[in-house]
Short mmCIF file of C-alpha atoms and ligand atoms in Angstrom, two decimals:
data_model
loop_
_atom_site.label_atom_id
_atom_site.label_comp_id
_atom_site.label_asym_id
_atom_site.label_seq_id
_atom_site.Cartn_x
_atom_site.Cartn_y
_atom_site.Cartn_z
CA MET A 1 -24.42 -8.42 11.28
CA THR A 2 -23.09 -7.98 7.83
CA ALA A 3 -22.15 -11.04 5.78
CA ALA A 4 -18.84 -11.97 5.26
CA THR A 5 -19.43 -12.38 1.55
CA ALA A 6 -19.34 -8.35 2.05
CA VAL A 7 -15.80 -8.13 3.26
CA PRO A 8 -13.36 -7.47 0.68
CA GLY A 9 -9.85 -7.78 0.06
CA LEU A 10 -8.06 -10.34 1.58
CA ALA A 11 -9.37 -10.14 5.10
CA GLY A 12 -12.91 -11.31 2.79
CA GLU A 13 -10.81 -14.41 1.41
CA ILE A 14 -9.41 -15.53 5.08
CA LEU A 15 -13.11 -14.69 6.64
CA ALA A 16 -14.77 -17.32 3.11
CA GLU A 17 -12.10 -19.69 4.78
CA PHE A 18 -14.16 -20.33 8.18
CA GLY A 19 -17.64 -20.72 6.57
CA SER A 20 -20.26 -20.69 8.69
CA ARG A 21 -17.95 -20.40 11.94
CA ILE A 22 -17.95 -16.99 11.11
CA SER A 23 -19.96 -14.27 11.88
CA VAL A 24 -19.44 -10.30 10.96
CA HIS A 25 -20.44 -7.21 13.05
CA ASP A 26 -20.21 -3.31 13.01
CA LEU A 27 -16.95 -2.03 15.18
CA TYR A 28 -19.23 -0.15 16.86
CA ASP A 29 -21.77 -2.23 17.41
CA GLU A 30 -22.40 -4.13 20.85
CA VAL A 31 -20.09 -7.32 19.66
CA GLY A 32 -17.86 -3.68 18.10
CA GLY A 33 -18.32 -1.81 20.73
CA PRO A 34 -16.01 -3.30 23.65
CA VAL A 35 -13.22 -4.36 21.38
CA TYR A 36 -12.83 -0.48 19.81
CA HIS A 37 -12.81 0.28 23.30
CA ASP A 38 -10.04 -1.97 24.18
CA LEU A 39 -7.87 -0.23 21.15
CA ALA A 40 -9.44 2.89 21.77
CA GLY A 41 -8.19 2.70 25.37
CA SER A 42 -4.28 2.72 24.29
CA ASP A 43 -4.41 5.24 21.45
CA THR A 44 -3.53 8.53 22.19
CA SER A 45 -3.63 10.35 19.20
CA GLU A 46 -4.88 13.72 18.55
CA ILE A 47 -5.30 13.96 23.07
CA ARG A 48 -2.20 16.38 23.25
CA GLU A 49 -3.27 18.69 19.72
CA MET A 50 -6.44 19.14 20.53
CA LEU A 51 -6.47 19.86 24.24
CA ARG A 52 -4.34 22.28 23.06
CA VAL A 53 -6.66 24.32 21.48
CA VAL A 54 -9.98 23.32 24.04
CA ARG A 55 -7.49 25.50 26.62
CA ALA A 56 -7.62 28.55 24.88
CA HIS A 57 -11.02 28.57 23.88
CA PRO A 58 -12.68 28.71 27.47
CA GLY A 59 -16.60 26.97 28.03
CA PRO A 60 -18.47 24.45 27.82
CA VAL A 61 -17.46 21.51 25.22
CA LEU A 62 -19.56 19.68 22.79
CA GLU A 63 -18.02 16.14 22.04
CA LEU A 64 -19.35 14.71 19.03
CA ALA A 65 -19.16 10.91 17.82
CA ALA A 66 -17.87 10.19 21.42
CA GLY A 67 -18.07 6.68 21.57
CA SER A 68 -16.75 5.34 25.01
CA GLY A 69 -14.78 8.69 25.92
CA ARG A 70 -11.25 8.63 24.76
CA LEU A 71 -11.18 12.19 24.17
CA THR A 72 -14.23 12.88 26.39
CA LEU A 73 -12.08 12.31 29.92
CA PRO A 74 -9.51 14.22 28.57
CA LEU A 75 -11.72 16.71 27.98
CA LEU A 76 -13.54 16.66 31.30
CA ALA A 77 -9.72 16.58 32.78
CA LEU A 78 -9.36 20.18 31.63
CA GLY A 79 -12.30 21.02 34.33
CA ARG A 80 -14.55 21.79 31.29
CA GLU A 81 -18.34 20.96 31.04
CA VAL A 82 -18.56 18.42 28.85
CA THR A 83 -21.75 17.47 26.70
CA ALA A 84 -20.78 13.91 24.60
CA LEU A 85 -22.94 12.93 21.98
CA GLU A 86 -22.57 9.49 20.89
CA LEU A 87 -24.99 7.23 17.89
CA LYS A 88 -24.87 4.41 19.91
CA GLU A 89 -27.02 3.72 23.12
CA SER A 90 -23.86 0.62 23.94
CA MET A 91 -21.08 3.15 23.48
CA LEU A 92 -22.76 5.75 25.50
CA ASP A 93 -23.00 2.94 27.97
CA LEU A 94 -19.23 2.22 28.09
CA LEU A 95 -18.76 5.65 28.74
CA ARG A 96 -21.09 5.95 31.40
CA ALA A 97 -19.47 3.50 33.75
CA ARG A 98 -16.36 4.81 32.69
CA LEU A 99 -17.72 8.00 34.20
CA ALA A 100 -19.24 5.89 36.92
CA ALA A 101 -15.72 5.15 37.99
CA ALA A 102 -14.66 8.87 37.82
CA PRO A 103 -14.49 11.15 40.39
CA ARG A 104 -17.79 12.78 41.32
CA GLY A 105 -16.68 16.08 39.95
CA THR A 106 -15.59 15.01 37.02
CA ARG A 107 -19.02 12.62 36.25
CA GLU A 108 -21.14 15.78 37.01
CA ARG A 109 -19.64 18.00 34.84
CA CYS A 110 -20.05 15.46 31.78
CA ARG A 111 -23.47 15.07 30.09
CA PRO A 112 -23.84 11.71 27.72
CA VAL A 113 -26.57 12.21 25.25
CA GLN A 114 -27.75 9.78 22.60
CA GLY A 115 -28.14 11.06 18.55
CA ASP A 116 -27.34 11.68 15.66
CA MET A 117 -24.20 14.37 14.70
CA SER A 118 -25.72 14.89 11.42
CA ALA A 119 -29.08 15.97 12.93
CA PHE A 120 -29.60 17.58 16.44
CA ALA A 121 -30.79 20.41 18.68
CA LEU A 122 -29.50 20.90 21.82
CA GLY A 123 -31.13 24.73 22.64
CA ARG A 124 -27.09 25.65 23.51
CA ARG A 125 -23.99 26.89 22.17
CA PHE A 126 -20.72 26.19 23.13
CA ALA A 127 -17.28 27.36 22.90
CA VAL A 128 -15.55 24.31 21.31
CA VAL A 129 -17.06 21.29 19.34
CA VAL A 130 -14.99 18.37 18.87
CA LEU A 131 -14.87 16.03 16.72
CA GLY A 132 -12.61 13.39 16.36
CA THR A 133 -10.94 10.37 15.20
CA ALA A 134 -11.50 11.05 11.56
CA SER A 135 -15.15 10.45 12.79
CA VAL A 136 -16.42 13.07 10.09
CA SER A 137 -15.60 9.91 7.64
CA LEU A 138 -18.41 7.74 8.62
CA LEU A 139 -20.70 10.38 6.88
CA ASP A 140 -22.29 10.65 3.60
CA GLU A 141 -22.07 14.18 1.58
CA GLU A 142 -25.77 14.93 2.94
CA GLY A 143 -25.05 13.35 6.75
CA ARG A 144 -21.90 16.00 6.31
CA ALA A 145 -24.02 18.65 5.60
CA GLY A 146 -26.63 18.18 8.29
CA LEU A 147 -23.18 17.69 10.66
CA TYR A 148 -21.92 21.44 9.57
CA ALA A 149 -25.25 23.32 9.95
CA CYS A 150 -26.10 21.72 13.05
CA VAL A 151 -22.41 22.40 14.72
CA ARG A 152 -22.68 26.19 13.06
CA SER A 153 -25.94 26.57 15.18
CA HIS A 154 -24.36 25.01 18.09
CA LEU A 155 -21.24 27.06 18.43
CA ALA A 156 -20.66 30.18 20.80
CA PRO A 157 -19.21 33.62 18.66
CA GLY A 158 -15.94 33.35 18.55
CA GLY A 159 -16.43 29.92 18.89
CA ARG A 160 -13.94 26.59 17.00
CA PHE A 161 -15.10 23.28 15.69
CA LEU A 162 -12.44 21.25 15.70
CA LEU A 163 -12.56 17.85 13.62
CA SER A 164 -9.91 15.59 12.15
CA THR A 165 -9.18 13.69 9.19
CA VAL A 166 -6.62 11.17 7.56
CA GLU A 167 -4.82 12.27 4.79
CA LEU A 168 -3.66 8.98 2.73
CA VAL A 169 0.39 9.03 1.75
CA GLY A 170 3.58 6.87 0.76
CA ASP A 171 2.14 3.44 -0.69
CA ALA A 172 -1.76 3.93 0.21
CA ALA A 173 -2.68 4.40 -3.13
CA ASP A 174 -1.13 1.31 -5.25
CA GLY A 175 -4.37 -0.88 -3.62
CA ALA A 176 -2.47 -2.86 -1.49
CA ASP A 177 -4.15 -4.25 1.79
CA LEU A 178 -2.41 -3.84 4.90
CA ASP A 179 -2.18 -6.42 7.66
CA PHE A 180 -1.01 -5.22 10.50
CA GLU A 181 -1.19 -6.13 14.56
CA ALA A 182 -2.65 -3.52 17.17
CA ALA A 183 -2.25 -4.46 20.75
CA GLY A 184 -5.52 -3.32 23.10
CA ALA A 185 -5.25 -1.69 26.56
CA SER A 186 -6.19 -4.99 27.85
CA GLY A 187 -3.13 -6.70 26.56
CA THR A 188 -4.90 -8.28 23.97
CA ARG A 189 -3.26 -8.28 20.62
CA TYR A 190 -5.54 -8.15 17.09
CA ARG A 191 -5.12 -8.69 13.48
CA MET A 192 -5.95 -5.78 11.50
CA ILE A 193 -6.48 -5.42 7.55
CA GLU A 194 -7.09 -2.62 5.96
CA TYR A 195 -8.00 -2.14 2.19
CA ARG A 196 -8.21 0.30 -0.55
CA PRO A 197 -8.84 -0.57 -4.12
CA ALA A 198 -6.61 2.23 -6.12
CA GLY A 199 -7.88 5.26 -6.15
CA ALA A 200 -11.58 4.02 -4.03
CA PRO A 201 -13.28 6.73 -1.90
CA VAL A 202 -13.33 4.44 0.65
CA ARG A 203 -11.38 2.16 2.94
CA ASN A 204 -12.35 -0.86 4.64
CA VAL A 205 -10.74 -2.07 8.00
CA THR A 206 -11.86 -5.38 9.38
CA ILE A 207 -10.42 -6.80 12.56
CA ILE A 208 -9.66 -10.76 12.36
CA PRO A 209 -8.74 -13.27 15.72
CA LEU A 210 -4.98 -14.02 15.07
CA GLU A 211 -4.41 -17.37 13.95
CA LYS A 212 -3.59 -18.97 17.06
CA ASP A 213 -7.73 -17.75 18.23
CA THR A 214 -9.19 -19.30 15.67
CA SER A 215 -7.85 -23.24 15.70
CA THR A 216 -10.88 -24.07 18.31
CA ALA A 217 -14.07 -24.96 17.19
CA GLU A 218 -15.64 -21.85 19.36
CA PRO A 219 -17.68 -19.48 16.67
CA ILE A 220 -14.76 -16.62 15.13
CA VAL A 221 -16.37 -13.10 15.35
CA ALA A 222 -14.75 -10.44 12.63
CA LEU A 223 -15.77 -6.71 12.93
CA THR A 224 -15.49 -4.52 10.01
CA THR A 225 -15.94 -0.60 9.89
CA THR A 226 -15.88 1.69 5.75
CA ILE A 227 -13.88 5.00 6.06
CA ARG A 228 -15.20 7.06 3.47
CA ILE A 229 -11.48 9.35 2.38
CA LEU A 230 -11.63 12.51 2.92
CA PRO A 231 -8.75 14.90 2.03
CA VAL A 232 -7.91 18.18 3.90
CA ASP A 233 -8.58 20.65 0.87
CA ARG A 234 -12.44 18.68 0.10
CA LEU A 235 -13.47 19.44 4.11
CA GLU A 236 -12.19 22.82 4.39
CA ASN A 237 -14.11 23.51 0.90
CA GLU A 238 -17.22 21.99 2.42
CA LEU A 239 -16.84 24.17 5.76
CA ALA A 240 -16.98 27.19 3.47
CA ASP A 241 -19.50 26.30 1.89
CA ALA A 242 -21.17 26.05 5.18
CA GLY A 243 -20.32 29.64 6.46
CA MET A 244 -17.04 28.15 8.22
CA THR A 245 -13.45 28.99 7.63
CA VAL A 246 -10.51 27.27 8.47
CA VAL A 247 -8.45 29.41 10.76
CA ALA A 248 -5.46 26.53 11.61
CA ARG A 249 -4.51 22.66 9.83
CA HIS A 250 -2.61 20.98 12.59
CA VAL A 251 -0.96 17.93 11.56
CA MET A 252 0.22 15.04 13.73
CA PRO A 253 2.51 12.96 13.99
CA ALA A 254 2.54 10.23 11.76
CA ASN A 255 -0.05 7.06 12.17
CA GLY A 256 1.35 3.90 10.71
CA PRO A 257 3.44 4.16 6.91
CA ARG A 258 -0.25 5.40 4.97
CA HIS A 259 -1.87 7.66 7.50
CA LEU A 260 -0.96 11.28 8.11
CA ASP A 261 -3.65 12.79 10.65
CA VAL A 262 -4.68 16.46 10.06
CA PHE A 263 -6.79 18.42 12.40
CA LEU A 264 -8.50 21.16 11.06
CA GLU A 265 -9.63 24.32 13.30
CA ALA A 266 -12.79 26.02 12.12
CA ALA A 267 -14.52 29.47 13.05
CA ALA A 268 -17.95 30.47 11.81
CA VAL A 269 -17.84 32.93 9.45
C1 SAM B 301 -14.25 6.43 14.95
S1 SAM B 301 -15.52 6.20 16.81
C2 SAM B 301 -14.39 7.55 17.78
C3 SAM B 301 -15.01 7.30 18.71
C4 SAM B 301 -14.42 8.62 20.15
N1 SAM B 301 -14.34 9.75 19.78
C5 SAM B 301 -12.82 7.91 20.07
O1 SAM B 301 -12.12 8.99 19.91
O2 SAM B 301 -12.85 6.69 20.30
C6 SAM B 301 -16.50 6.71 16.06
C7 SAM B 301 -17.86 6.70 16.46
O3 SAM B 301 -18.84 7.67 15.83
C8 SAM B 301 -20.50 7.07 16.17
N2 SAM B 301 -21.05 7.59 15.24
C9 SAM B 301 -21.70 6.81 14.09
N3 SAM B 301 -22.31 7.70 13.76
C10 SAM B 301 -22.99 8.46 14.03
C11 SAM B 301 -23.58 9.56 14.33
N4 SAM B 301 -23.85 9.42 12.72
N5 SAM B 301 -23.93 10.56 15.13
C12 SAM B 301 -22.57 10.49 16.45
N6 SAM B 301 -21.84 9.48 16.12
C13 SAM B 301 -22.00 8.63 15.16
C14 SAM B 301 -19.90 5.52 16.58
O4 SAM B 301 -20.92 4.94 17.15
C15 SAM B 301 -18.22 4.90 17.41
O5 SAM B 301 -18.78 5.27 18.51
#
């Protein structure tokens, strides 16, 4: 659990008003995971663009930071063998539950693996390694160096590493909180506050209950995550240092007023 006082910006101010009624969790822990899964269920971003590139590279796929399978299931739908690596067992449990409900042929082509994307050794190579949803931003510089080395040693000759990031655009630099609502696949609505002080190297996203849900005496749960800001140019340089070259930049439709999603298609040099 995270201390409410550690949440910056408007979200922190709102949480402070609830005093001891509030508990703050990581967005991907046992409490946050099901909410992330609900939100991910209504998020189709990147899928079409990623699948288009994956289709051009036949063979087994390694998906990193697979979470509860937002990208895993569409990858399996291509008829590929997919190894889905994820740090949190609680997220893997959500993926396993989805696989259990999938047709046997699909389920049998998927291998969920608990592991750290910055240090893994699977003993085989893949035609494509996918790291979506800007999840590279969850790693610090040392973690990213480990990630690139592991990816390079798991790429088959001619293989591709697809990783997405978010470029901040528009009013993202002014330091204001972005306060908006998003709906999960279940229909539940969530209030999300994104905070980034001007020029800061990270942004914080916090999910707090809607006002109507805080009027009871029940304990209140908030979820938070910190995301590094990793512009495309920086990632391209890091990939080059790790012996990979970017062969294409794919810019995706704008996802909100502040964000431009881009995924990089890289190959070993
Ligand atoms: C933004 S979510 C993306 C999940 C999924 N790819 C999707 O599109 O919904 C990031 C995921 O990365 C996982 N994660 C965080 N650090 C990780 C690490 N070092 N290695 C592997 N997975 C990690 C989190 O548990 C979480 O499930």
